[in-house]
mmCIF file of C-alpha atoms in Angstrom:
data_model
loop_
_atom_site.group_PDB
_atom_site.id
_atom_site.type_symbol
_atom_site.label_atom_id
_atom_site.label_comp_id
_atom_site.label_asym_id
_atom_site.label_seq_id
_atom_site.Cartn_x
_atom_site.Cartn_y
_atom_site.Cartn_z
ATOM 1 C CA MET A 1 -92.702 2.967 41.830
ATOM 2 C CA LYS A 2 -90.078 0.236 41.567
ATOM 3 C CA ARG A 3 -89.361 1.170 37.958
ATOM 4 C CA ILE A 4 -88.792 4.839 38.829
ATOM 5 C CA LEU A 5 -86.409 3.895 41.640
ATOM 6 C CA ILE A 6 -84.371 1.651 39.323
ATOM 7 C CA THR A 7 -84.255 4.344 36.626
ATOM 8 C CA LEU A 8 -83.041 6.987 39.094
ATOM 9 C CA THR A 9 -80.374 4.617 40.447
ATOM 10 C CA VAL A 10 -79.046 3.899 36.948
ATOM 11 C CA ILE A 11 -78.965 7.605 36.043
ATOM 12 C CA PHE A 12 -77.134 8.432 39.270
ATOM 13 C CA ALA A 13 -74.563 5.651 38.740
ATOM 14 C CA VAL A 14 -73.841 6.727 35.159
ATOM 15 C CA GLY A 15 -73.519 10.356 36.236
ATOM 16 C CA VAL A 16 -71.055 9.554 39.034
ATOM 17 C CA PHE A 17 -68.974 7.358 36.723
ATOM 18 C CA ALA A 18 -68.813 10.115 34.071
ATOM 19 C CA VAL A 19 -67.695 12.742 36.596
ATOM 20 C CA PHE A 20 -64.860 10.603 37.960
ATOM 21 C CA ALA A 21 -63.732 9.401 34.534
ATOM 22 C CA ASN A 22 -63.503 12.904 33.062
ATOM 23 C CA GLY A 23 -61.936 14.504 36.127
ATOM 24 C CA GLU A 24 -59.102 11.982 36.373
ATOM 25 C CA ASN A 25 -58.047 12.314 32.738
ATOM 26 C CA GLN A 26 -57.999 16.098 32.819
ATOM 27 C CA ASN A 27 -56.089 16.461 36.082
ATOM 28 C CA SER A 28 -53.528 13.757 35.469
ATOM 29 C CA SER A 29 -51.965 15.270 32.353
ATOM 30 C CA SER A 30 -51.251 18.868 33.335
ATOM 31 C CA PHE A 31 -49.674 20.945 36.101
ATOM 32 C CA LYS A 32 -49.595 24.667 36.819
ATOM 33 C CA SER A 33 -47.466 26.092 39.638
ATOM 34 C CA SER A 34 -49.219 28.107 42.327
ATOM 35 C CA ASP A 35 -47.415 31.289 41.259
ATOM 36 C CA GLU A 36 -48.319 30.517 37.607
ATOM 37 C CA GLU A 37 -44.622 30.705 36.703
ATOM 38 C CA ILE A 38 -44.414 27.203 35.180
ATOM 39 C CA ALA A 39 -47.020 24.984 33.535
ATOM 40 C CA ILE A 40 -46.804 21.701 31.653
ATOM 41 C CA GLU A 41 -49.364 19.708 29.721
ATOM 42 C CA VAL A 42 -48.619 16.234 28.378
ATOM 43 C CA LYS A 43 -50.833 14.329 25.960
ATOM 44 C CA ARG A 44 -50.781 11.645 23.311
ATOM 45 C CA VAL A 45 -51.549 12.875 19.795
ATOM 46 C CA ASN A 46 -51.570 10.447 16.858
ATOM 47 C CA GLY A 47 -49.086 8.087 18.509
ATOM 48 C CA GLU A 48 -46.718 10.873 19.624
ATOM 49 C CA ILE A 49 -46.287 12.450 23.035
ATOM 50 C CA LYS A 50 -46.625 16.242 22.928
ATOM 51 C CA LEU A 51 -45.184 18.365 25.733
ATOM 52 C CA HIS A 52 -46.645 21.865 26.043
ATOM 53 C CA ILE A 53 -44.462 23.926 28.377
ATOM 54 C CA MET A 54 -45.301 27.471 29.476
ATOM 55 C CA ILE A 55 -42.738 29.617 31.324
ATOM 56 C CA LYS A 56 -43.797 33.075 32.471
ATOM 57 C CA SER A 57 -40.404 34.834 32.449
ATOM 58 C CA MET A 58 -37.547 33.097 30.667
ATOM 59 C CA SER A 59 -35.016 35.759 31.721
ATOM 60 C CA LYS A 60 -34.947 34.375 35.308
ATOM 61 C CA TYR A 61 -33.603 30.981 34.241
ATOM 62 C CA ASP A 62 -30.370 29.654 32.800
ATOM 63 C CA HIS A 63 -31.993 26.485 31.502
ATOM 64 C CA VAL A 64 -35.032 24.253 31.897
ATOM 65 C CA VAL A 65 -34.969 20.466 31.811
ATOM 66 C CA ILE A 66 -37.948 18.225 31.093
ATOM 67 C CA GLU A 67 -37.514 14.890 32.847
ATOM 68 C CA ARG A 68 -39.424 11.610 32.599
ATOM 69 C CA SER A 69 -39.774 8.400 34.556
ATOM 70 C CA ALA A 70 -41.490 5.137 33.641
ATOM 71 C CA GLU A 71 -43.917 3.399 36.004
ATOM 72 C CA THR A 72 -42.806 5.237 39.164
ATOM 73 C CA PRO A 73 -42.235 8.914 40.005
ATOM 74 C CA ASP A 74 -38.985 8.147 41.852
ATOM 75 C CA TYR A 75 -36.156 8.094 39.298
ATOM 76 C CA PHE A 76 -36.165 10.702 36.545
ATOM 77 C CA GLY A 77 -33.946 10.987 33.478
ATOM 78 C CA LYS A 78 -33.514 13.892 31.075
ATOM 79 C CA CYS A 79 -35.955 14.080 28.193
ATOM 80 C CA LYS A 80 -35.494 17.632 26.850
ATOM 81 C CA TYR A 81 -33.024 20.456 27.590
ATOM 82 C CA ILE A 82 -34.114 24.046 26.886
ATOM 83 C CA SER A 83 -31.474 26.769 27.016
ATOM 84 C CA CYS A 84 -33.088 30.048 28.014
ATOM 85 C CA ALA A 85 -30.277 32.085 26.438
ATOM 86 C CA ASP A 86 -31.163 30.619 23.037
ATOM 87 C CA ALA A 87 -34.898 31.204 23.481
ATOM 88 C CA LYS A 88 -36.296 33.749 21.060
ATOM 89 C CA THR A 89 -39.054 35.026 23.355
ATOM 90 C CA GLU A 90 -39.216 36.508 26.838
ATOM 91 C CA LYS A 91 -42.378 34.529 27.567
ATOM 92 C CA GLY A 92 -41.747 30.833 26.925
ATOM 93 C CA ASP A 93 -44.512 28.855 25.298
ATOM 94 C CA PHE A 94 -43.099 25.696 23.757
ATOM 95 C CA VAL A 95 -44.520 22.564 22.205
ATOM 96 C CA HIS A 96 -42.026 19.709 21.989
ATOM 97 C CA THR A 97 -42.362 16.084 20.957
ATOM 98 C CA ASP A 98 -40.793 13.345 23.045
ATOM 99 C CA ARG A 99 -38.611 11.792 20.339
ATOM 100 C CA TYR A 100 -37.905 8.547 22.205
ATOM 101 C CA PRO A 101 -41.022 7.870 24.299
ATOM 102 C CA TYR A 102 -41.548 4.869 26.506
ATOM 103 C CA ALA A 103 -43.956 2.174 25.345
ATOM 104 C CA ALA A 104 -47.604 3.209 25.330
ATOM 105 C CA ASN A 105 -48.540 0.371 27.695
ATOM 106 C CA LYS A 106 -46.528 1.987 30.556
ATOM 107 C CA ASP A 107 -47.470 4.870 32.810
ATOM 108 C CA VAL A 108 -44.992 7.718 32.291
ATOM 109 C CA TYR A 109 -44.333 10.648 34.611
ATOM 110 C CA TYR A 110 -43.014 13.970 33.319
ATOM 111 C CA ARG A 111 -41.779 16.943 35.348
ATOM 112 C CA VAL A 112 -40.146 20.338 34.833
ATOM 113 C CA LYS A 113 -36.852 21.191 36.507
ATOM 114 C CA THR A 114 -35.615 24.785 36.372
ATOM 115 C CA VAL A 115 -32.146 26.205 37.055
ATOM 116 C CA THR A 116 -31.868 29.943 37.707
ATOM 117 C CA LYS A 117 -28.897 32.033 36.655
ATOM 118 C CA ASP A 118 -27.710 31.892 40.291
ATOM 119 C CA GLY A 119 -27.656 28.070 40.139
ATOM 120 C CA VAL A 120 -30.783 27.394 42.198
ATOM 121 C CA GLU A 121 -32.499 24.188 41.027
ATOM 122 C CA ARG A 122 -36.211 23.605 41.483
ATOM 123 C CA ALA A 123 -38.075 20.459 40.488
ATOM 124 C CA TYR A 124 -41.850 20.789 40.144
ATOM 125 C CA PRO A 125 -44.349 17.990 40.843
ATOM 126 C CA SER A 126 -44.654 15.290 38.220
ATOM 127 C CA VAL A 127 -47.489 14.802 35.766
ATOM 128 C CA LEU A 128 -48.835 11.335 34.988
ATOM 129 C CA LEU A 129 -49.409 10.315 31.380
ATOM 130 C CA PRO A 130 -51.492 7.164 31.840
ATOM 131 C CA SER A 131 -50.832 4.073 29.773
ATOM 132 C CA LEU A 132 -53.118 3.100 26.952
ATOM 133 C CA GLN A 133 -55.307 0.135 27.762
ATOM 134 C CA TYR A 134 -55.436 -2.296 24.877
#
């Protein structure tokens, strides 16, 4: 009886750990707005940081800015500027590489900031790209 109880406890602990570990990684690297107008996914691929940006209707915006911040989601600087007038498609689906990324041992926050043709700016919530643990 004691052996069965220990086995069930170990299985439960491993299961709970797996659920929390997988859920945190998936949720921390992507964002989709509630109206599904804007979405961003950030991930590390072979030492590079790939930014996958999806914009439902490009014609509404003058430009889109991808911003980043190291360690804290308080102070953002420009990372990528996308002019919607130069975009070839009505439905924006872009994959960009962050050319000058922060060090991999730092947490980095990315966010999308849109500017409509009327001049209205909207900054969406940031996405955490967790640091690599060495």
